[in-house]
Structure formats: C-alpha cells, structure tokens
Short mmCIF file of C-alpha atoms and ligand atoms in Angstrom, two decimals:
data_model
loop_
_atom_site.label_atom_id
_atom_site.label_comp_id
_atom_site.label_asym_id
_atom_site.label_seq_id
_atom_site.Cartn_x
_atom_site.Cartn_y
_atom_site.Cartn_z
CA MET V 673 48.61 23.27 32.10
CA ALA V 674 48.13 19.54 32.15
CA THR V 675 51.56 17.97 31.80
CA THR V 676 50.17 15.03 29.85
CA ALA V 677 48.46 17.10 27.15
CA GLY V 678 51.32 16.72 24.67
CA ILE V 679 51.93 12.98 25.11
CA GLY V 680 50.50 12.24 21.69
CA TRP V 681 52.67 14.63 19.68
CA THR V 682 55.26 13.01 17.46
CA ARG V 683 57.32 14.21 14.55
CA GLU V 684 55.20 11.95 12.30
CA ARG V 685 51.93 13.39 13.50
CA CYS V 686 53.24 16.90 12.85
CA GLU V 687 54.38 15.90 9.36
CA GLU V 688 50.86 14.63 8.76
CA LEU V 689 49.52 18.06 9.80
CA ASP V 690 51.96 19.64 7.35
CA ARG V 691 50.69 17.46 4.52
CA SER V 692 47.05 18.35 5.21
CA ASP V 693 47.76 22.05 5.97
CA PRO V 694 45.34 24.08 3.80
CA ILE V 695 47.77 27.03 3.69
CA GLY V 696 51.03 25.05 3.73
CA TRP V 697 51.73 26.09 0.12
CA ALA V 698 52.17 29.73 1.24
CA ARG V 699 55.61 28.87 2.64
CA GLY V 700 56.80 28.81 -0.97
CA ARG V 701 56.20 32.56 -1.11
CA PHE V 702 58.98 33.26 1.40
CA ALA V 703 62.76 33.16 1.49
CA LEU V 704 63.55 31.76 4.93
CA PRO V 705 66.91 31.66 6.68
CA GLY V 706 68.20 28.14 6.02
CA ASP V 707 70.08 27.64 9.27
CA VAL V 708 67.36 28.11 11.91
CA VAL V 709 63.72 27.49 12.73
CA TYR V 710 62.55 31.07 12.41
CA LEU V 711 60.45 31.91 15.47
CA GLU V 712 60.96 35.67 15.18
CA GLY V 713 58.17 36.48 12.73
CA ASN V 714 56.53 38.45 15.56
CA SER V 715 59.52 40.80 15.49
CA LEU V 716 60.67 40.84 11.86
CA GLY V 717 58.64 38.84 9.38
CA ALA V 718 60.54 36.71 6.84
CA MET V 719 61.27 38.11 3.39
CA PRO V 720 58.67 37.47 0.68
CA SER V 721 60.43 35.76 -2.26
CA ALA V 722 58.91 38.35 -4.59
CA ALA V 723 60.53 41.28 -2.76
CA PRO V 724 63.97 41.43 -4.46
CA ALA V 725 62.56 41.37 -8.01
CA ARG V 726 59.82 43.85 -7.14
CA LEU V 727 62.31 46.26 -5.56
CA ALA V 728 64.62 45.87 -8.56
CA GLU V 729 61.68 46.75 -10.81
CA VAL V 730 60.81 49.85 -8.79
CA LEU V 731 64.45 50.92 -8.83
CA GLY V 732 65.23 50.11 -12.45
CA LYS V 733 62.03 50.78 -14.36
CA GLU V 734 60.00 53.09 -12.15
CA TRP V 735 62.76 55.26 -10.70
CA GLY V 736 65.62 54.74 -13.19
CA GLU V 737 63.74 54.87 -16.48
CA ALA V 738 60.46 56.64 -15.80
CA ALA V 739 61.74 58.78 -12.90
CA SER V 740 59.31 61.53 -11.91
CA ARG V 741 56.73 60.26 -14.40
CA SER V 742 56.18 57.32 -12.02
CA TRP V 743 54.34 59.52 -9.56
CA GLY V 744 51.36 59.11 -11.85
CA ALA V 745 52.14 56.15 -14.08
CA GLY V 746 53.72 53.93 -11.44
CA LYS V 747 50.85 54.60 -9.07
CA TRP V 748 53.28 55.86 -6.47
CA MET V 749 50.87 58.47 -5.20
CA GLU V 750 48.06 55.99 -4.60
CA GLY V 751 50.41 53.62 -2.73
CA PRO V 752 49.28 54.37 0.84
CA ARG V 753 45.62 53.81 -0.03
CA ARG V 754 46.17 50.83 -2.34
CA VAL V 755 48.34 49.03 0.19
CA GLY V 756 45.98 50.18 2.96
CA ASP V 757 43.11 48.36 1.25
CA LYS V 758 45.15 45.15 1.20
CA ILE V 759 45.69 45.49 4.97
CA ALA V 760 41.97 46.26 5.48
CA ARG V 761 41.01 42.75 4.36
CA LEU V 762 43.24 41.23 7.04
CA ILE V 763 41.93 43.33 9.94
CA GLY V 764 38.25 43.19 9.03
CA ALA V 765 38.02 46.79 7.83
CA LYS V 766 36.32 48.16 4.72
CA PRO V 767 38.19 49.46 1.68
CA GLY V 768 38.95 53.13 2.24
CA GLU V 769 39.42 52.81 6.00
CA VAL V 770 43.17 52.12 6.11
CA VAL V 771 46.24 54.04 4.89
CA THR V 772 49.89 53.23 5.36
CA CYS V 773 51.84 55.82 7.30
CA GLU V 774 55.29 56.54 8.69
CA SER V 775 55.54 54.21 11.69
CA THR V 776 53.35 52.79 14.42
CA THR V 777 54.38 55.36 17.00
CA ILE V 778 53.76 58.30 14.68
CA GLY V 779 50.44 56.84 13.58
CA LEU V 780 49.43 56.36 17.20
CA ALA V 781 50.50 59.90 18.11
CA LYS V 782 48.26 61.17 15.30
CA ILE V 783 45.19 59.26 16.36
CA LEU V 784 45.67 59.99 20.06
CA GLY V 785 45.97 63.67 19.23
CA ALA V 786 42.91 63.45 16.98
CA SER V 787 40.89 61.78 19.75
CA LEU V 788 41.84 64.42 22.31
CA ALA V 789 41.15 67.28 19.93
CA ALA V 790 37.68 65.94 19.13
CA ALA V 791 36.73 64.94 22.71
CA PRO V 792 34.08 66.91 24.58
CA GLY V 793 35.49 69.20 27.29
CA LYS V 794 34.94 67.00 30.31
CA ARG V 795 36.71 64.05 28.70
CA ARG V 796 40.35 64.77 29.44
CA ALA V 797 41.93 61.40 30.08
CA LEU V 798 43.70 58.82 27.97
CA LEU V 799 43.50 55.32 29.39
CA THR V 800 45.90 52.44 28.83
CA THR V 801 47.68 49.62 30.65
CA SER V 802 51.12 49.53 32.23
CA THR V 803 51.79 46.45 30.10
CA ASN V 804 51.48 48.41 26.85
CA PHE V 805 54.46 48.72 24.52
CA PRO V 806 56.77 51.46 25.84
CA SER V 807 56.77 53.44 22.60
CA ASP V 808 52.96 53.64 22.79
CA LEU V 809 53.24 55.02 26.33
CA TYR V 810 55.90 57.52 25.25
CA ALA V 811 53.72 58.76 22.38
CA ALA V 812 50.85 59.39 24.79
CA GLN V 813 53.13 61.04 27.37
CA GLY V 814 54.33 63.43 24.67
CA MET V 815 51.07 64.10 22.90
CA ARG V 816 49.18 65.17 26.04
CA ARG V 817 51.64 68.06 26.56
CA PHE V 818 50.48 69.70 23.34
CA PHE V 819 47.08 70.35 24.86
CA SER V 820 46.71 73.36 27.13
CA SER V 821 44.40 71.34 29.37
CA GLU V 822 47.16 68.67 29.81
CA PRO V 823 44.92 65.61 29.59
CA GLU V 824 45.67 62.97 32.17
CA LEU V 825 47.39 59.76 31.08
CA ARG V 826 45.85 57.04 33.23
CA VAL V 827 47.95 53.88 33.22
CA VAL V 828 46.38 50.88 34.97
CA GLU V 829 46.72 47.11 35.22
CA PRO V 830 44.59 45.22 32.67
CA GLU V 831 42.13 44.03 35.35
CA ALA V 832 41.46 47.64 36.37
CA LEU V 833 40.30 48.82 32.93
CA PRO V 834 36.53 48.54 33.61
CA ALA V 835 36.79 50.56 36.82
CA ALA V 836 39.03 53.16 35.19
CA LEU V 837 36.53 53.62 32.35
CA GLY V 838 33.78 54.07 34.89
CA ALA V 839 35.23 57.42 35.99
CA GLY V 840 33.40 58.92 33.01
CA ASP V 841 36.17 61.29 31.92
CA VAL V 842 38.04 59.08 29.46
CA ALA V 843 38.38 60.47 25.94
CA ALA V 844 40.04 57.37 24.54
CA MET V 845 41.16 53.97 25.72
CA PHE V 846 44.19 52.73 23.78
CA LEU V 847 45.36 49.15 24.10
CA THR V 848 47.59 46.70 22.28
CA GLN V 849 45.51 43.66 21.34
CA VAL V 850 48.33 41.15 21.90
CA ASP V 851 50.79 41.84 24.72
CA PHE V 852 54.31 42.03 23.29
CA ARG V 853 55.84 40.41 26.38
CA THR V 854 53.41 37.67 27.31
CA GLY V 855 51.53 37.06 24.06
CA ALA V 856 48.24 37.41 25.97
CA LEU V 857 45.27 38.44 23.85
CA PHE V 858 42.77 41.04 25.06
CA ASP V 859 39.08 40.45 24.37
CA LEU V 860 38.90 43.27 21.83
CA GLY V 861 35.14 43.04 21.28
CA SER V 862 34.05 43.30 24.89
CA LEU V 863 36.61 45.97 25.83
CA THR V 864 35.57 48.05 22.83
CA ASP V 865 31.95 47.72 23.97
CA LEU V 866 32.89 48.68 27.49
CA ALA V 867 34.73 51.79 26.26
CA HIS V 868 31.74 52.80 24.17
CA ARG V 869 29.33 52.37 27.04
CA ALA V 870 31.61 54.65 29.05
CA GLY V 871 31.52 57.23 26.24
CA ALA V 872 35.17 56.73 25.24
CA LEU V 873 36.74 55.95 21.89
CA ALA V 874 38.40 52.54 21.54
CA ILE V 875 41.84 52.65 19.92
CA TRP V 876 43.75 49.45 19.23
CA ASP V 877 47.40 48.81 18.43
CA LEU V 878 47.42 45.79 16.12
CA CYS V 879 51.20 45.31 15.84
CA HIS V 880 51.06 41.73 17.09
CA SER V 881 47.68 40.89 15.57
CA ALA V 882 47.65 42.08 11.95
CA GLY V 883 48.34 39.02 9.80
CA ALA V 884 47.99 36.47 12.60
CA VAL V 885 44.86 37.19 14.64
CA PRO V 886 41.44 38.26 13.34
CA VAL V 887 40.60 41.76 14.55
CA GLY V 888 37.20 42.49 13.07
CA CYS V 889 37.56 46.28 13.17
CA GLU V 890 34.21 46.72 11.44
CA ALA V 891 32.27 44.04 13.31
CA ASN V 892 33.61 45.04 16.72
CA GLY V 893 33.10 48.78 16.30
CA VAL V 894 36.78 49.72 16.66
CA ASP V 895 37.11 53.49 16.29
CA LEU V 896 40.76 53.86 15.38
CA ALA V 897 43.74 51.54 15.10
CA VAL V 898 47.39 51.42 14.17
CA GLY V 899 49.68 48.55 13.34
CA CYS V 900 53.06 47.58 12.15
CA GLY V 901 54.10 46.44 8.66
CA TYR V 902 57.22 44.47 9.51
CA LYS V 903 55.92 41.82 11.91
CA TYR V 904 53.30 39.31 10.69
CA LEU V 905 52.69 41.39 7.53
CA ASN V 906 56.26 40.69 6.41
CA GLY V 907 56.88 44.20 5.02
CA GLY V 908 60.61 44.30 5.76
CA PRO V 909 62.78 46.17 8.27
CA GLY V 910 61.39 49.63 8.97
CA SER V 911 58.35 49.00 6.79
CA PRO V 912 55.62 51.66 6.80
CA ALA V 913 52.93 51.15 9.45
CA PHE V 914 49.19 51.69 9.00
CA VAL V 915 46.34 53.68 10.45
CA TYR V 916 42.69 52.58 10.48
CA VAL V 917 40.02 55.26 10.75
CA ARG V 918 36.44 54.00 10.95
CA SER V 919 34.43 55.53 8.11
CA ALA V 920 32.05 57.22 10.58
CA HIS V 921 35.00 59.23 11.95
CA GLN V 922 36.45 60.28 8.60
CA GLY V 923 36.11 63.97 7.87
CA ARG V 924 35.48 64.52 11.59
CA LEU V 925 38.68 63.78 13.50
CA PRO V 926 41.58 66.18 12.79
CA ASN V 927 45.10 64.92 12.06
CA PRO V 928 47.37 66.78 14.53
CA LEU V 929 50.31 66.45 12.11
CA PRO V 930 48.77 67.82 8.92
CA GLY V 931 50.82 67.86 5.74
CA TRP V 932 50.26 68.24 2.05
CA MET V 933 49.44 64.57 1.42
CA GLY V 934 46.46 64.89 3.75
CA HIS V 935 45.17 68.00 2.00
CA ALA V 936 41.90 67.78 0.07
CA ASP V 937 43.79 68.95 -3.03
CA PRO V 938 47.57 68.62 -2.51
CA MET V 939 48.50 69.61 -6.05
CA ALA V 940 46.67 72.95 -5.81
CA PHE V 941 49.44 74.10 -3.43
CA GLY V 942 47.03 76.30 -1.49
CA ARG V 943 48.29 78.33 1.46
CA ASP V 944 45.85 76.95 4.03
CA PHE V 945 45.31 73.39 5.12
CA VAL V 946 41.98 71.90 4.13
CA ALA V 947 41.76 68.29 5.26
CA ALA V 948 40.79 65.51 2.87
CA LYS V 949 37.35 64.17 3.74
CA ASP V 950 38.48 60.56 3.74
CA VAL V 951 41.14 58.46 5.46
CA SER V 952 43.83 60.32 3.49
CA ALA V 953 43.48 63.15 6.02
CA PHE V 954 45.77 61.06 8.23
CA LEU V 955 48.59 61.15 5.70
CA THR V 956 51.28 63.76 6.21
CA SER V 957 54.13 63.34 3.75
CA THR V 958 55.26 61.83 0.49
CA PRO V 959 54.96 58.04 0.63
CA SER V 960 58.08 55.95 1.21
CA VAL V 961 57.85 54.31 -2.20
CA LEU V 962 60.64 51.74 -1.89
CA ALA V 963 59.57 50.57 1.55
CA LEU V 964 55.95 50.49 0.45
CA ALA V 965 56.83 48.25 -2.50
CA ALA V 966 58.40 45.74 -0.11
CA LEU V 967 55.36 45.87 2.19
CA GLU V 968 53.06 45.26 -0.76
CA THR V 969 54.90 42.01 -1.59
CA GLY V 970 54.33 40.96 2.02
CA LEU V 971 50.61 41.58 1.69
CA ASP V 972 50.42 39.88 -1.69
CA ALA V 973 51.84 36.79 0.00
CA PHE V 974 48.47 36.58 1.85
CA GLU V 975 46.57 36.26 -1.42
CA GLY V 976 44.34 33.18 -1.26
CA VAL V 977 44.68 32.93 2.52
CA THR V 978 41.98 34.11 4.91
CA ILE V 979 42.85 35.52 8.32
CA GLU V 980 40.69 32.77 9.85
CA GLN V 981 42.88 30.12 8.20
CA ALA V 982 45.99 31.92 9.44
CA ARG V 983 44.56 32.04 12.97
CA GLU V 984 43.60 28.37 12.98
CA LYS V 985 47.11 27.36 11.93
CA SER V 986 48.75 29.77 14.35
CA LEU V 987 46.78 28.27 17.24
CA GLN V 988 47.80 24.78 16.17
CA LEU V 989 51.48 25.80 16.02
CA THR V 990 51.47 27.47 19.44
CA ARG V 991 49.61 24.48 20.86
CA VAL V 992 52.20 22.01 19.55
CA PHE V 993 54.99 24.19 20.94
CA MET V 994 53.46 24.58 24.41
CA GLU V 995 52.29 21.00 24.81
CA VAL V 996 55.55 19.43 23.66
CA ILE V 997 57.60 21.65 25.99
CA SER V 998 55.24 20.89 28.88
CA ARG V 999 55.53 17.17 28.20
CA ASP V 1000 59.29 17.07 27.73
CA THR V 1001 60.01 19.13 30.83
CA GLY V 1002 57.53 17.20 32.95
CA GLY V 1003 55.57 20.41 33.43
CA ALA V 1004 58.58 22.31 34.78
CA VAL V 1005 58.06 25.34 32.55
CA ARG V 1006 56.48 28.68 33.37
CA PHE V 1007 54.56 29.99 30.39
CA ALA V 1008 53.73 33.69 30.52
CA THR V 1009 51.30 33.00 27.67
CA PRO V 1010 47.78 31.90 28.62
CA PRO V 1011 47.16 28.27 27.59
CA GLU V 1012 43.60 28.75 26.36
CA PRO V 1013 43.25 29.55 22.64
CA SER V 1014 41.00 32.57 23.25
CA GLY V 1015 43.62 34.04 25.56
CA ARG V 1016 46.68 33.96 23.35
CA GLY V 1017 47.90 35.66 20.20
CA SER V 1018 50.54 34.09 17.95
CA GLN V 1019 53.52 33.96 20.28
CA VAL V 1020 54.62 31.86 23.21
CA SER V 1021 56.59 33.40 26.07
CA ILE V 1022 58.41 31.48 28.75
CA ARG V 1023 59.52 33.04 32.02
CA HIS V 1024 62.90 31.99 33.37
CA GLU V 1025 65.56 33.81 35.38
CA ASP V 1026 68.13 32.71 32.76
CA ALA V 1027 65.92 33.80 29.86
CA ALA V 1028 68.68 35.66 28.00
CA ALA V 1029 71.06 32.69 28.16
CA ILE V 1030 68.31 30.29 27.13
CA VAL V 1031 67.56 32.35 24.01
CA ARG V 1032 71.29 32.41 23.12
CA GLU V 1033 71.57 28.67 23.57
CA ALA V 1034 68.44 28.08 21.47
CA GLU V 1035 69.94 30.14 18.66
CA ARG V 1036 73.16 28.13 18.83
CA LEU V 1037 71.06 24.97 18.47
CA GLY V 1038 69.08 26.37 15.53
CA VAL V 1039 65.96 27.98 17.07
CA LEU V 1040 65.68 31.74 16.68
CA GLY V 1041 63.58 33.54 19.29
CA ASP V 1042 64.32 36.62 21.38
CA PHE V 1043 64.72 37.87 24.92
CA ARG V 1044 62.72 40.63 26.60
CA PRO V 1045 63.80 41.86 30.02
CA PRO V 1046 63.64 40.94 32.74
CA ASP V 1047 62.87 37.23 32.30
CA ILE V 1048 61.03 36.48 29.06
CA CYS V 1049 61.98 34.14 26.20
CA ARG V 1050 59.74 35.00 23.23
CA PHE V 1051 58.92 32.73 20.30
CA GLY V 1052 56.69 33.98 17.47
CA PHE V 1053 54.68 31.76 15.12
CA ALA V 1054 54.04 33.16 11.66
CA PRO V 1055 51.32 30.94 10.22
CA LEU V 1056 52.12 31.61 6.56
CA TYR V 1057 55.54 30.02 6.51
CA LEU V 1058 56.11 27.74 9.51
CA ARG V 1059 55.66 23.99 9.45
CA HIS V 1060 54.25 21.98 12.34
CA SER V 1061 57.16 19.54 12.11
CA GLU V 1062 59.84 22.23 12.50
CA VAL V 1063 57.91 23.73 15.41
CA TYR V 1064 57.87 20.26 16.99
CA GLU V 1065 61.66 20.00 16.62
CA ALA V 1066 62.12 23.53 17.98
CA ALA V 1067 59.99 22.68 21.01
CA ARG V 1068 62.13 19.60 21.72
CA ILE V 1069 65.28 21.73 21.59
CA VAL V 1070 63.88 24.42 23.88
CA ALA V 1071 62.59 21.75 26.30
CA ASP V 1072 66.07 20.19 26.40
CA ILE V 1073 67.64 23.53 27.25
CA LEU V 1074 65.05 24.14 29.98
CA GLY V 1075 65.58 20.62 31.31
CA ASP V 1076 69.31 21.30 31.69
CA ARG V 1077 68.57 24.19 34.01
C1 PLP O 1130 56.57 46.71 17.24
C2 PLP O 1130 55.65 47.62 17.96
C3 PLP O 1130 55.68 48.99 17.73
C4 PLP O 1130 56.69 49.56 16.78
O1 PLP O 1130 56.66 50.94 16.72
P1 PLP O 1130 57.40 51.72 15.55
O2 PLP O 1130 57.10 53.12 15.85
O3 PLP O 1130 56.78 51.25 14.25
O4 PLP O 1130 58.85 51.39 15.62
C5 PLP O 1130 54.74 49.78 18.39
N1 PLP O 1130 53.83 49.24 19.23
C6 PLP O 1130 53.78 47.91 19.48
C7 PLP O 1130 52.75 47.34 20.38
C8 PLP O 1130 54.70 47.07 18.85
O5 PLP O 1130 54.66 45.77 19.10
#
C-alpha cells in the first residue's frame, strides 16, 4: 500500500463524513458499550436497543400470559420463515428462500449432506479451501462418513480451486465468502460460475458477509448458503443461523436431518416423513423462540438501510482504518487484508508476531478487536453503528501500539 494514501485524513474530515453519512442515524438503534470503540461486530454484533423490551414482551405477554396459545397467536411457528424473509432481503434472495435454523455448522452439515445425497454417482467429492473456518471443515469431515461411498473431501489453497473443479467429480464446492482470518473477499460470482461450468453445486458460507457485504444469491446463481445471526446481523450471542435454498432446488434436495418441523404437515403427526415442498424442508425442530425474537430485532435495525449503503460505508470505514495506520506507522504494518475494495470484506487484519499482546494493549486503550492464532489482530467494522471519527481515533491508537514495537 502507498504509505502516503492516508495523509489527508483528519479527525475533522472524519466528523464531516459522519455528518453526511446517509445511514449514520442507524447507530441510534443500538446499545453500544460506552468504554470502547467496538471493532468486534464481526464476532458478536452489538445489541439492538429494541432487544430488551422485545424479549420482555415475549417473556411476559407471549409466554407468561398467553403461554401455549402463542404458538398460533404469537406467530411463533412462522418465526423461522418470517425472520428468514428479512434475511433474504440482505443477501439478495427471494422471499421463501431462507429459513432460520439451529446454527451455522448444523445448517452447513444439512446442505452438504443434501448436496451429496442428490449428486449423480460419479460426483463424489466435496471441495473447499484450507483457509475455511475450522467448524465448516469439521462438518464436512463428519458428514462424508455417513455415505457408504465415503465421498472425498478435497481441501486446496484458494488459487487451486479452478484446477480442482476441473477434475469433473466435484458434487459441491463450499466456500466462505469472507475469510475469517484475513478478511479477504472471494469473487462469489465468478467462482459460482466456475463451479456450475464444472457441474458442481456452489455453496457459500455467509457468516462474515450477511449484513455487511452484498451477496446477490439470486443474481449470482448461488445454489445453497448458510450464515450466522450473531455477527453483522446483530442477533445476539448464540443467535439462530440461517439456510438459503435456491427455489429451483426446493422440493428436490433432501434434508439429511429430517424432523417434524420440516414435514409437509407436522400437525398431522404421521408415522412417515414426507418433506415439505418448500424451504421449510430444511427445518428440523421447534424454533428457538426467545433467540429468534432477539435476532428479529437485529434485522429490524436494518429497516430503511440497503445492503449497498451498508457496503459503501463499510468500505469507507476500513479504508480510513488502513490508510491512517499506514500513514502513522510510515508503512511499517503488514495487513493480511487486501487493500483493494473488491478484495476485502468488512474487517481489517494485521499480521504481527506479538498480535495477542497488541490486541490486549488496544483493549486497555479503548479499542476492542480480537486475536486469531498464530499472528492475526482482527478488527471488524459494522457499518450500521460505527462512526468514521471513532474509527479514525481507533486507527491512531493501534498505529501507536504498532509503532512502539
Ligand atoms: C462464526 C462462523 C461460524 C459459526 O458457526 P456456529 O456453528 O454458528 O457456531 C461458522 N462458519 C464461519 C465461516 C464463521 O465465521
């Protein structure tokens, strides 16, 4: 990166950006920790201000007073689909293509299993990268053992994906759109195309994209996807995750963990499983009503904000952070995150042998990020509630710490 790129950044210029920020008002929808600049929204999104009252209402009125009558009246049963539709808008999916589910890993296990079960006989490989999130790799390692043919799990470096697809035996390629360590962004559109040309399904983990990066599931032809509720969607600790199933695949791909909520007629209590014909087939169990209520407040905080606006602001925030640190350290910083806007998600990662100590020191000085082994300092930029001016101050603090080492 050019070391002079950030020369022009000042606190005043960032305050000016705050004043003209078209989504700056959305910060008012969050309760933020008062003692730090919160750069951990990529790990646990901040609490929506509406969450405590909404949870109190679900507890007091819906559970306490109405009790079991809320399954119908409180719309508890429709929760996974209703909340799913609110997520659909943010990932460029159609209504009826997304449901909330247990967790990302379980959702991924379901769609990997579905892809393998539906794949033609000669397609016996799952393809991913060594950089993928460990839990995603574990899910695939486990799921393949349930198939008598023991499909191969092919784990390659990102650059080797095209060649690995070329082998012609891949049932599904599954990738995480934004790398959790480096913040690097895959070109989802062209990799999805490449998978399709190789006859494979394209599965995307949107944990670090949903709510911060446009995905365009529909426009890009994504087959299946999963994502997390508690990062940029601000759904709270342990929030339900979500599964996206392209409408063309609904009624066709089998859920390998069937349960009554995915039955075509759950309340008929029939002996045999008959899958719902829509995205509900990927449900298994009774929805987590309390957790879902919190997630819904997180999604409602996006009302009036488009994902394109969120992306534009996120890119501005990460740019300020990177350029100010570059400037203040005289270029003596090793970003793991690609500098070009098309190459990065909504986080900035710095490599340093003292990464863990740097993150601790930053917290002491009022900047909350996190450490990922072996040498990564991670800082996440949630566009809904961060201000340019606080990101500027955070960058100055981090640059100071780096300069001291
Ligand atoms: C955060 C994250 C998960 C979380 O998985 P859970 O099963 O919901 O705990 C999975 N995959 C990726 C890429 C993540 O970033």
